[in-house]
mmCIF file with all atom_site columns, C-alpha atoms in Angstrom:
data_model
loop_
_atom_site.group_PDB
_atom_site.id
_atom_site.type_symbol
_atom_site.label_atom_id
_atom_site.label_alt_id
_atom_site.label_comp_id
_atom_site.label_asym_id
_atom_site.label_entity_id
_atom_site.label_seq_id
_atom_site.pdbx_PDB_ins_code
_atom_site.Cartn_x
_atom_site.Cartn_y
_atom_site.Cartn_z
_atom_site.occupancy
_atom_site.B_iso_or_equiv
_atom_site.pdbx_formal_charge
_atom_site.auth_seq_id
_atom_site.auth_comp_id
_atom_site.auth_asym_id
_atom_site.auth_atom_id
_atom_site.pdbx_PDB_model_num
ATOM 1   C CA . MET A 1 1   ? 155.240 -37.816 -12.903 1.00 0.00 ? 12  MET A CA 1
ATOM 2   C CA . ASN A 1 2   ? 152.403 -37.732 -15.404 1.00 0.00 ? 13  ASN A CA 1
ATOM 3   C CA . TRP A 1 3   ? 152.251 -41.457 -16.268 1.00 0.00 ? 14  TRP A CA 1
ATOM 4   C CA . VAL A 1 4   ? 152.684 -44.840 -14.621 1.00 0.00 ? 15  VAL A CA 1
ATOM 5   C CA . LYS A 1 5   ? 152.902 -48.436 -15.873 1.00 0.00 ? 16  LYS A CA 1
ATOM 6   C CA . PHE A 1 6   ? 150.769 -51.262 -14.513 1.00 0.00 ? 17  PHE A CA 1
ATOM 7   C CA . PRO A 1 7   ? 152.456 -54.483 -15.678 1.00 0.00 ? 18  PRO A CA 1
ATOM 8   C CA . ILE A 1 8   ? 150.391 -57.609 -16.313 1.00 0.00 ? 19  ILE A CA 1
ATOM 9   C CA . PRO A 1 9   ? 152.823 -60.532 -15.927 1.00 0.00 ? 20  PRO A CA 1
ATOM 10  C CA . ALA A 1 10  ? 150.695 -63.058 -17.854 1.00 0.00 ? 21  ALA A CA 1
ATOM 11  C CA . MET A 1 11  ? 147.718 -62.434 -20.082 1.00 0.00 ? 22  MET A CA 1
ATOM 12  C CA . THR A 1 12  ? 144.980 -64.919 -19.145 1.00 0.00 ? 23  THR A CA 1
ATOM 13  C CA . SER A 1 13  ? 141.201 -65.020 -19.137 1.00 0.00 ? 24  SER A CA 1
ATOM 14  C CA . HIS A 1 14  ? 141.409 -63.680 -15.551 1.00 0.00 ? 25  HIS A CA 1
ATOM 15  C CA . THR A 1 15  ? 143.486 -60.615 -16.493 1.00 0.00 ? 26  THR A CA 1
ATOM 16  C CA . ALA A 1 16  ? 141.559 -59.870 -19.684 1.00 0.00 ? 27  ALA A CA 1
ATOM 17  C CA . GLY A 1 17  ? 138.759 -57.345 -19.391 1.00 0.00 ? 28  GLY A CA 1
ATOM 18  C CA . GLN A 1 18  ? 137.980 -53.647 -19.331 1.00 0.00 ? 29  GLN A CA 1
ATOM 19  C CA . TYR A 1 19  ? 140.442 -51.328 -17.598 1.00 0.00 ? 30  TYR A CA 1
ATOM 20  C CA . ARG A 1 20  ? 140.175 -47.662 -16.606 1.00 0.00 ? 31  ARG A CA 1
ATOM 21  C CA . CYS A 1 21  ? 142.418 -45.444 -14.552 1.00 0.00 ? 32  CYS A CA 1
ATOM 22  C CA . SER A 1 22  ? 142.276 -42.226 -12.571 1.00 0.00 ? 33  SER A CA 1
ATOM 23  C CA . TYR A 1 23  ? 144.707 -40.199 -10.516 1.00 0.00 ? 34  TYR A CA 1
ATOM 24  C CA . ARG A 1 24  ? 144.652 -38.195 -7.326  1.00 0.00 ? 35  ARG A CA 1
ATOM 25  C CA . SER A 1 25  ? 146.039 -34.721 -6.844  1.00 0.00 ? 36  SER A CA 1
ATOM 26  C CA . GLY A 1 26  ? 145.887 -33.712 -3.208  1.00 0.00 ? 37  GLY A CA 1
ATOM 27  C CA . GLU A 1 27  ? 142.367 -34.581 -2.077  1.00 0.00 ? 38  GLU A CA 1
ATOM 28  C CA . LEU A 1 28  ? 140.842 -34.491 -5.568  1.00 0.00 ? 39  LEU A CA 1
ATOM 29  C CA . TRP A 1 29  ? 140.388 -37.487 -7.856  1.00 0.00 ? 40  TRP A CA 1
ATOM 30  C CA . SER A 1 30  ? 140.342 -37.203 -11.641 1.00 0.00 ? 41  SER A CA 1
ATOM 31  C CA . GLU A 1 31  ? 137.531 -38.520 -13.771 1.00 0.00 ? 42  GLU A CA 1
ATOM 32  C CA . LEU A 1 32  ? 137.930 -42.080 -15.013 1.00 0.00 ? 43  LEU A CA 1
ATOM 33  C CA . SER A 1 33  ? 139.838 -42.572 -18.258 1.00 0.00 ? 44  SER A CA 1
ATOM 34  C CA . ASP A 1 34  ? 138.210 -43.963 -21.369 1.00 0.00 ? 45  ASP A CA 1
ATOM 35  C CA . PRO A 1 35  ? 137.954 -47.762 -21.145 1.00 0.00 ? 46  PRO A CA 1
ATOM 36  C CA . LEU A 1 36  ? 140.714 -49.976 -22.515 1.00 0.00 ? 47  LEU A CA 1
ATOM 37  C CA . GLU A 1 37  ? 139.608 -53.449 -23.600 1.00 0.00 ? 48  GLU A CA 1
ATOM 38  C CA . LEU A 1 38  ? 142.210 -56.208 -23.177 1.00 0.00 ? 49  LEU A CA 1
ATOM 39  C CA . VAL A 1 39  ? 141.385 -59.452 -24.969 1.00 0.00 ? 50  VAL A CA 1
ATOM 40  C CA . VAL A 1 40  ? 143.184 -62.788 -24.744 1.00 0.00 ? 51  VAL A CA 1
ATOM 41  C CA . THR A 1 41  ? 142.996 -65.041 -27.812 1.00 0.00 ? 52  THR A CA 1
ATOM 42  C CA . GLY A 1 42  ? 143.898 -68.633 -28.542 1.00 0.00 ? 53  GLY A CA 1
ATOM 43  C CA . LEU A 1 43  ? 141.641 -70.139 -25.877 1.00 0.00 ? 54  LEU A CA 1
ATOM 44  C CA . TYR A 1 44  ? 139.377 -72.075 -28.263 1.00 0.00 ? 55  TYR A CA 1
ATOM 45  C CA . ASP A 1 45  ? 139.488 -73.790 -31.642 1.00 0.00 ? 56  ASP A CA 1
ATOM 46  C CA . THR A 1 46  ? 140.064 -71.888 -34.880 1.00 0.00 ? 57  THR A CA 1
ATOM 47  C CA . PRO A 1 47  ? 136.881 -70.745 -36.637 1.00 0.00 ? 58  PRO A CA 1
ATOM 48  C CA . THR A 1 48  ? 136.285 -70.780 -40.388 1.00 0.00 ? 59  THR A CA 1
ATOM 49  C CA . LEU A 1 49  ? 135.372 -67.536 -42.164 1.00 0.00 ? 60  LEU A CA 1
ATOM 50  C CA . SER A 1 50  ? 133.664 -67.522 -45.564 1.00 0.00 ? 61  SER A CA 1
ATOM 51  C CA . VAL A 1 51  ? 132.046 -64.805 -47.686 1.00 0.00 ? 62  VAL A CA 1
ATOM 52  C CA . GLU A 1 52  ? 128.983 -65.026 -49.937 1.00 0.00 ? 63  GLU A CA 1
ATOM 53  C CA . PRO A 1 53  ? 128.284 -64.605 -52.774 1.00 0.00 ? 64  PRO A CA 1
ATOM 54  C CA . ARG A 1 54  ? 132.082 -64.370 -53.432 1.00 0.00 ? 65  ARG A CA 1
ATOM 55  C CA . SER A 1 55  ? 135.161 -62.433 -52.310 1.00 0.00 ? 66  SER A CA 1
ATOM 56  C CA . GLU A 1 56  ? 135.222 -60.200 -55.442 1.00 0.00 ? 67  GLU A CA 1
ATOM 57  C CA . VAL A 1 57  ? 132.043 -58.130 -55.783 1.00 0.00 ? 68  VAL A CA 1
ATOM 58  C CA . THR A 1 58  ? 130.835 -54.939 -57.428 1.00 0.00 ? 69  THR A CA 1
ATOM 59  C CA . SER A 1 59  ? 130.002 -51.813 -55.469 1.00 0.00 ? 70  SER A CA 1
ATOM 60  C CA . GLY A 1 60  ? 126.323 -51.910 -54.453 1.00 0.00 ? 71  GLY A CA 1
ATOM 61  C CA . GLU A 1 61  ? 126.132 -55.682 -53.910 1.00 0.00 ? 72  GLU A CA 1
ATOM 62  C CA . ASN A 1 62  ? 125.335 -57.229 -50.524 1.00 0.00 ? 73  ASN A CA 1
ATOM 63  C CA . VAL A 1 63  ? 127.885 -59.503 -48.856 1.00 0.00 ? 74  VAL A CA 1
ATOM 64  C CA . THR A 1 64  ? 127.514 -61.947 -45.966 1.00 0.00 ? 75  THR A CA 1
ATOM 65  C CA . PHE A 1 65  ? 130.434 -63.165 -43.877 1.00 0.00 ? 76  PHE A CA 1
ATOM 66  C CA . ARG A 1 66  ? 129.809 -66.465 -42.105 1.00 0.00 ? 77  ARG A CA 1
ATOM 67  C CA . CYS A 1 67  ? 131.943 -67.388 -39.095 1.00 0.00 ? 78  CYS A CA 1
ATOM 68  C CA . GLN A 1 68  ? 131.736 -71.025 -38.019 1.00 0.00 ? 79  GLN A CA 1
ATOM 69  C CA . LEU A 1 69  ? 133.260 -72.857 -35.039 1.00 0.00 ? 80  LEU A CA 1
ATOM 70  C CA . ALA A 1 70  ? 133.242 -76.642 -34.543 1.00 0.00 ? 81  ALA A CA 1
ATOM 71  C CA . THR A 1 71  ? 132.585 -76.339 -30.808 1.00 0.00 ? 82  THR A CA 1
ATOM 72  C CA . ALA A 1 72  ? 129.645 -74.416 -29.398 1.00 0.00 ? 83  ALA A CA 1
ATOM 73  C CA . THR A 1 73  ? 130.274 -70.839 -28.322 1.00 0.00 ? 84  THR A CA 1
ATOM 74  C CA . SER A 1 74  ? 128.049 -67.877 -27.532 1.00 0.00 ? 85  SER A CA 1
ATOM 75  C CA . THR A 1 75  ? 129.514 -64.913 -29.404 1.00 0.00 ? 86  THR A CA 1
ATOM 76  C CA . PHE A 1 76  ? 131.315 -64.237 -32.670 1.00 0.00 ? 87  PHE A CA 1
ATOM 77  C CA . PHE A 1 77  ? 133.419 -61.200 -33.603 1.00 0.00 ? 88  PHE A CA 1
ATOM 78  C CA . LEU A 1 78  ? 134.262 -59.943 -37.108 1.00 0.00 ? 89  LEU A CA 1
ATOM 79  C CA . LEU A 1 79  ? 137.229 -57.604 -37.455 1.00 0.00 ? 90  LEU A CA 1
ATOM 80  C CA . LYS A 1 80  ? 138.525 -55.708 -40.461 1.00 0.00 ? 91  LYS A CA 1
ATOM 81  C CA . ALA A 1 81  ? 142.252 -55.042 -40.850 1.00 0.00 ? 92  ALA A CA 1
ATOM 82  C CA . GLY A 1 82  ? 143.193 -51.439 -40.116 1.00 0.00 ? 93  GLY A CA 1
ATOM 83  C CA . GLN A 1 83  ? 139.796 -50.545 -38.676 1.00 0.00 ? 94  GLN A CA 1
ATOM 84  C CA . SER A 1 84  ? 140.013 -48.730 -35.354 1.00 0.00 ? 95  SER A CA 1
ATOM 85  C CA . SER A 1 85  ? 136.359 -49.069 -34.355 1.00 0.00 ? 96  SER A CA 1
ATOM 86  C CA . ARG A 1 86  ? 135.025 -51.891 -32.234 1.00 0.00 ? 97  ARG A CA 1
ATOM 87  C CA . PRO A 1 87  ? 134.643 -55.301 -33.870 1.00 0.00 ? 98  PRO A CA 1
ATOM 88  C CA . GLN A 1 88  ? 131.196 -56.381 -35.053 1.00 0.00 ? 99  GLN A CA 1
ATOM 89  C CA . LEU A 1 89  ? 129.519 -58.805 -32.661 1.00 0.00 ? 100 LEU A CA 1
ATOM 90  C CA . ARG A 1 90  ? 126.871 -61.469 -33.316 1.00 0.00 ? 101 ARG A CA 1
ATOM 91  C CA . TYR A 1 91  ? 125.424 -64.131 -31.048 1.00 0.00 ? 102 TYR A CA 1
ATOM 92  C CA . GLY A 1 92  ? 125.312 -67.745 -32.156 1.00 0.00 ? 103 GLY A CA 1
ATOM 93  C CA . ASN A 1 93  ? 125.970 -71.307 -31.104 1.00 0.00 ? 104 ASN A CA 1
ATOM 94  C CA . LEU A 1 94  ? 128.069 -72.850 -33.893 1.00 0.00 ? 105 LEU A CA 1
ATOM 95  C CA . TRP A 1 95  ? 127.977 -70.001 -36.452 1.00 0.00 ? 106 TRP A CA 1
ATOM 96  C CA . ALA A 1 96  ? 126.991 -66.396 -37.012 1.00 0.00 ? 107 ALA A CA 1
ATOM 97  C CA . GLU A 1 97  ? 126.418 -64.261 -40.091 1.00 0.00 ? 108 GLU A CA 1
ATOM 98  C CA . PHE A 1 98  ? 127.573 -60.681 -40.610 1.00 0.00 ? 109 PHE A CA 1
ATOM 99  C CA . HIS A 1 99  ? 125.697 -58.829 -43.364 1.00 0.00 ? 110 HIS A CA 1
ATOM 100 C CA . LEU A 1 100 ? 127.376 -55.941 -45.183 1.00 0.00 ? 111 LEU A CA 1
ATOM 101 C CA . GLY A 1 101 ? 125.858 -53.896 -47.890 1.00 0.00 ? 112 GLY A CA 1
ATOM 102 C CA . PRO A 1 102 ? 125.311 -52.424 -50.125 1.00 0.00 ? 113 PRO A CA 1
ATOM 103 C CA . VAL A 1 103 ? 129.129 -52.511 -50.184 1.00 0.00 ? 114 VAL A CA 1
ATOM 104 C CA . THR A 1 104 ? 131.374 -49.703 -51.430 1.00 0.00 ? 115 THR A CA 1
ATOM 105 C CA . PRO A 1 105 ? 135.122 -49.601 -52.102 1.00 0.00 ? 116 PRO A CA 1
ATOM 106 C CA . ALA A 1 106 ? 135.486 -48.574 -48.424 1.00 0.00 ? 117 ALA A CA 1
ATOM 107 C CA . HIS A 1 107 ? 134.540 -52.161 -47.496 1.00 0.00 ? 118 HIS A CA 1
ATOM 108 C CA . ARG A 1 108 ? 137.652 -53.492 -49.268 1.00 0.00 ? 119 ARG A CA 1
ATOM 109 C CA . GLY A 1 109 ? 139.991 -55.178 -46.853 1.00 0.00 ? 120 GLY A CA 1
ATOM 110 C CA . THR A 1 110 ? 141.083 -58.232 -44.947 1.00 0.00 ? 121 THR A CA 1
ATOM 111 C CA . TYR A 1 111 ? 138.645 -59.735 -42.454 1.00 0.00 ? 122 TYR A CA 1
ATOM 112 C CA . ARG A 1 112 ? 139.040 -62.301 -39.654 1.00 0.00 ? 123 ARG A CA 1
ATOM 113 C CA . CYS A 1 113 ? 136.625 -63.698 -37.128 1.00 0.00 ? 124 CYS A CA 1
ATOM 114 C CA . PHE A 1 114 ? 136.807 -65.109 -33.610 1.00 0.00 ? 125 PHE A CA 1
ATOM 115 C CA . GLY A 1 115 ? 134.488 -67.169 -31.416 1.00 0.00 ? 126 GLY A CA 1
ATOM 116 C CA . SER A 1 116 ? 134.083 -66.419 -27.727 1.00 0.00 ? 127 SER A CA 1
ATOM 117 C CA . TYR A 1 117 ? 132.306 -67.391 -24.527 1.00 0.00 ? 128 TYR A CA 1
ATOM 118 C CA . ASN A 1 118 ? 132.742 -63.854 -23.190 1.00 0.00 ? 129 ASN A CA 1
ATOM 119 C CA . ASN A 1 119 ? 133.842 -60.513 -24.611 1.00 0.00 ? 130 ASN A CA 1
ATOM 120 C CA . HIS A 1 120 ? 137.435 -60.816 -23.407 1.00 0.00 ? 131 HIS A CA 1
ATOM 121 C CA . ALA A 1 121 ? 138.415 -64.484 -24.021 1.00 0.00 ? 132 ALA A CA 1
ATOM 122 C CA . TRP A 1 122 ? 138.460 -65.355 -27.723 1.00 0.00 ? 133 TRP A CA 1
ATOM 123 C CA . SER A 1 123 ? 139.336 -68.285 -29.975 1.00 0.00 ? 134 SER A CA 1
ATOM 124 C CA . PHE A 1 124 ? 142.287 -68.379 -32.323 1.00 0.00 ? 135 PHE A CA 1
ATOM 125 C CA . PRO A 1 125 ? 141.684 -66.076 -35.333 1.00 0.00 ? 136 PRO A CA 1
ATOM 126 C CA . SER A 1 126 ? 140.227 -67.488 -38.533 1.00 0.00 ? 137 SER A CA 1
ATOM 127 C CA . LYS A 1 127 ? 142.339 -67.459 -41.671 1.00 0.00 ? 138 LYS A CA 1
ATOM 128 C CA . PRO A 1 128 ? 142.072 -64.045 -43.356 1.00 0.00 ? 139 PRO A CA 1
ATOM 129 C CA . VAL A 1 129 ? 139.471 -63.408 -46.047 1.00 0.00 ? 140 VAL A CA 1
ATOM 130 C CA . LYS A 1 130 ? 140.114 -60.532 -48.465 1.00 0.00 ? 141 LYS A CA 1
ATOM 131 C CA . LEU A 1 131 ? 137.088 -58.679 -49.775 1.00 0.00 ? 142 LEU A CA 1
ATOM 132 C CA . LEU A 1 132 ? 137.681 -56.920 -53.095 1.00 0.00 ? 143 LEU A CA 1
ATOM 133 C CA . VAL A 1 133 ? 135.082 -54.383 -54.267 1.00 0.00 ? 144 VAL A CA 1
ATOM 134 C CA . LYS A 1 134 ? 134.966 -52.991 -57.796 1.00 0.00 ? 145 LYS A CA 1
ATOM 135 C CA . GLY A 1 135 ? 134.069 -49.308 -57.618 1.00 0.00 ? 146 GLY A CA 1
ATOM 136 C CA . ASP A 1 136 ? 131.982 -47.056 -59.831 1.00 0.00 ? 147 ASP A CA 1
ATOM 137 C CA . ALA A 1 137 ? 131.245 -47.556 -63.548 1.00 0.00 ? 148 ALA A CA 1
ATOM 138 C CA . GLY A 1 138 ? 134.670 -46.175 -64.607 1.00 0.00 ? 149 GLY A CA 1
ATOM 139 C CA . ASP A 1 139 ? 136.534 -48.558 -62.300 1.00 0.00 ? 150 ASP A CA 1
ATOM 140 C CA . THR A 1 140 ? 137.160 -51.813 -64.162 1.00 0.00 ? 151 THR A CA 1
ATOM 141 C CA . THR A 1 141 ? 139.522 -53.492 -61.705 1.00 0.00 ? 152 THR A CA 1
ATOM 142 C CA . PHE A 1 142 ? 139.213 -54.987 -58.277 1.00 0.00 ? 153 PHE A CA 1
ATOM 143 C CA . ALA A 1 143 ? 141.524 -52.808 -56.226 1.00 0.00 ? 154 ALA A CA 1
ATOM 144 C CA . PRO A 1 144 ? 143.854 -54.472 -53.735 1.00 0.00 ? 155 PRO A CA 1
ATOM 145 C CA . THR A 1 145 ? 143.202 -54.021 -50.044 1.00 0.00 ? 156 THR A CA 1
ATOM 146 C CA . GLU A 1 146 ? 144.534 -50.889 -48.367 1.00 0.00 ? 157 GLU A CA 1
ATOM 147 C CA . HIS A 1 147 ? 145.883 -52.685 -45.313 1.00 0.00 ? 158 HIS A CA 1
ATOM 148 C CA . THR A 1 148 ? 147.614 -55.944 -44.646 1.00 0.00 ? 159 THR A CA 1
ATOM 149 C CA . ALA A 1 149 ? 146.681 -58.327 -41.863 1.00 0.00 ? 160 ALA A CA 1
ATOM 150 C CA . SER A 1 150 ? 149.742 -57.230 -39.874 1.00 0.00 ? 161 SER A CA 1
ATOM 151 C CA . ASP A 1 151 ? 148.690 -53.534 -40.054 1.00 0.00 ? 162 ASP A CA 1
ATOM 152 C CA . TYR A 1 152 ? 145.447 -54.416 -38.380 1.00 0.00 ? 163 TYR A CA 1
ATOM 153 C CA . TRP A 1 153 ? 146.889 -55.768 -35.172 1.00 0.00 ? 164 TRP A CA 1
ATOM 154 C CA . ASP A 1 154 ? 148.521 -52.411 -34.441 1.00 0.00 ? 165 ASP A CA 1
ATOM 155 C CA . SER A 1 155 ? 145.088 -51.118 -33.400 1.00 0.00 ? 166 SER A CA 1
ATOM 156 C CA . TYR A 1 156 ? 143.981 -54.284 -31.542 1.00 0.00 ? 167 TYR A CA 1
ATOM 157 C CA . GLU A 1 157 ? 146.723 -55.732 -29.378 1.00 0.00 ? 168 GLU A CA 1
ATOM 158 C CA . LEU A 1 158 ? 145.472 -59.271 -28.871 1.00 0.00 ? 169 LEU A CA 1
ATOM 159 C CA . THR A 1 159 ? 147.657 -61.713 -26.971 1.00 0.00 ? 170 THR A CA 1
ATOM 160 C CA . THR A 1 160 ? 147.833 -65.468 -26.580 1.00 0.00 ? 171 THR A CA 1
ATOM 161 C CA . GLY A 1 161 ? 149.712 -66.562 -23.514 1.00 0.00 ? 172 GLY A CA 1
ATOM 162 C CA . THR A 1 162 ? 153.230 -65.359 -24.236 1.00 0.00 ? 173 THR A CA 1
ATOM 163 C CA . GLN A 1 163 ? 153.139 -64.395 -27.910 1.00 0.00 ? 174 GLN A CA 1
ATOM 164 C CA . SER A 1 164 ? 151.200 -61.432 -29.278 1.00 0.00 ? 175 SER A CA 1
ATOM 165 C CA . GLN A 1 165 ? 148.642 -62.033 -32.011 1.00 0.00 ? 176 GLN A CA 1
ATOM 166 C CA . LYS A 1 166 ? 150.435 -59.409 -34.086 1.00 0.00 ? 177 LYS A CA 1
ATOM 167 C CA . ASP A 1 167 ? 153.591 -61.574 -34.018 1.00 0.00 ? 178 ASP A CA 1
ATOM 168 C CA . ILE A 1 168 ? 151.645 -64.697 -35.004 1.00 0.00 ? 179 ILE A CA 1
ATOM 169 C CA . ILE A 1 169 ? 149.937 -63.016 -37.954 1.00 0.00 ? 180 ILE A CA 1
ATOM 170 C CA . GLN A 1 170 ? 153.176 -61.459 -39.226 1.00 0.00 ? 181 GLN A CA 1
ATOM 171 C CA . ASN A 1 171 ? 154.634 -64.984 -39.350 1.00 0.00 ? 182 ASN A CA 1
ATOM 172 C CA . ILE A 1 172 ? 151.755 -66.355 -41.496 1.00 0.00 ? 183 ILE A CA 1
#
């Protein structure tokens, strides 16, 4: 056998975290796998995400996303739909700002934020905010985003209790 499943019966703040695996062949152990981050969402209130100066900007402008939560937290995460890299992290009590820029058409997309008391137990997601970026001088339109909110959750499997975040967002 070259694979094995390790079921997690219920995703909670206790089962969320960083996981690695290794295997043994005879007396020899393999190196540890790359880490897998499991996050549980829906443990806190829903934050509000806004963008300044506006959601439709021209390439070269600076943009600031502001994530705000009514109850105090310690960390905020900003995620872009379809992006496979780690989410951006900022520390804050009731809000945090994420500065982007100068923006390019590559920054186009749908963004959401979360609040958290630790890296693996997050709030509900904010409502999505679409950033539209007008390209170079010849580009006179604000292009639509490349990915939808549901595409994004394919790369970050976030769960709340019994229902996956991907399922929740597809129903919005």
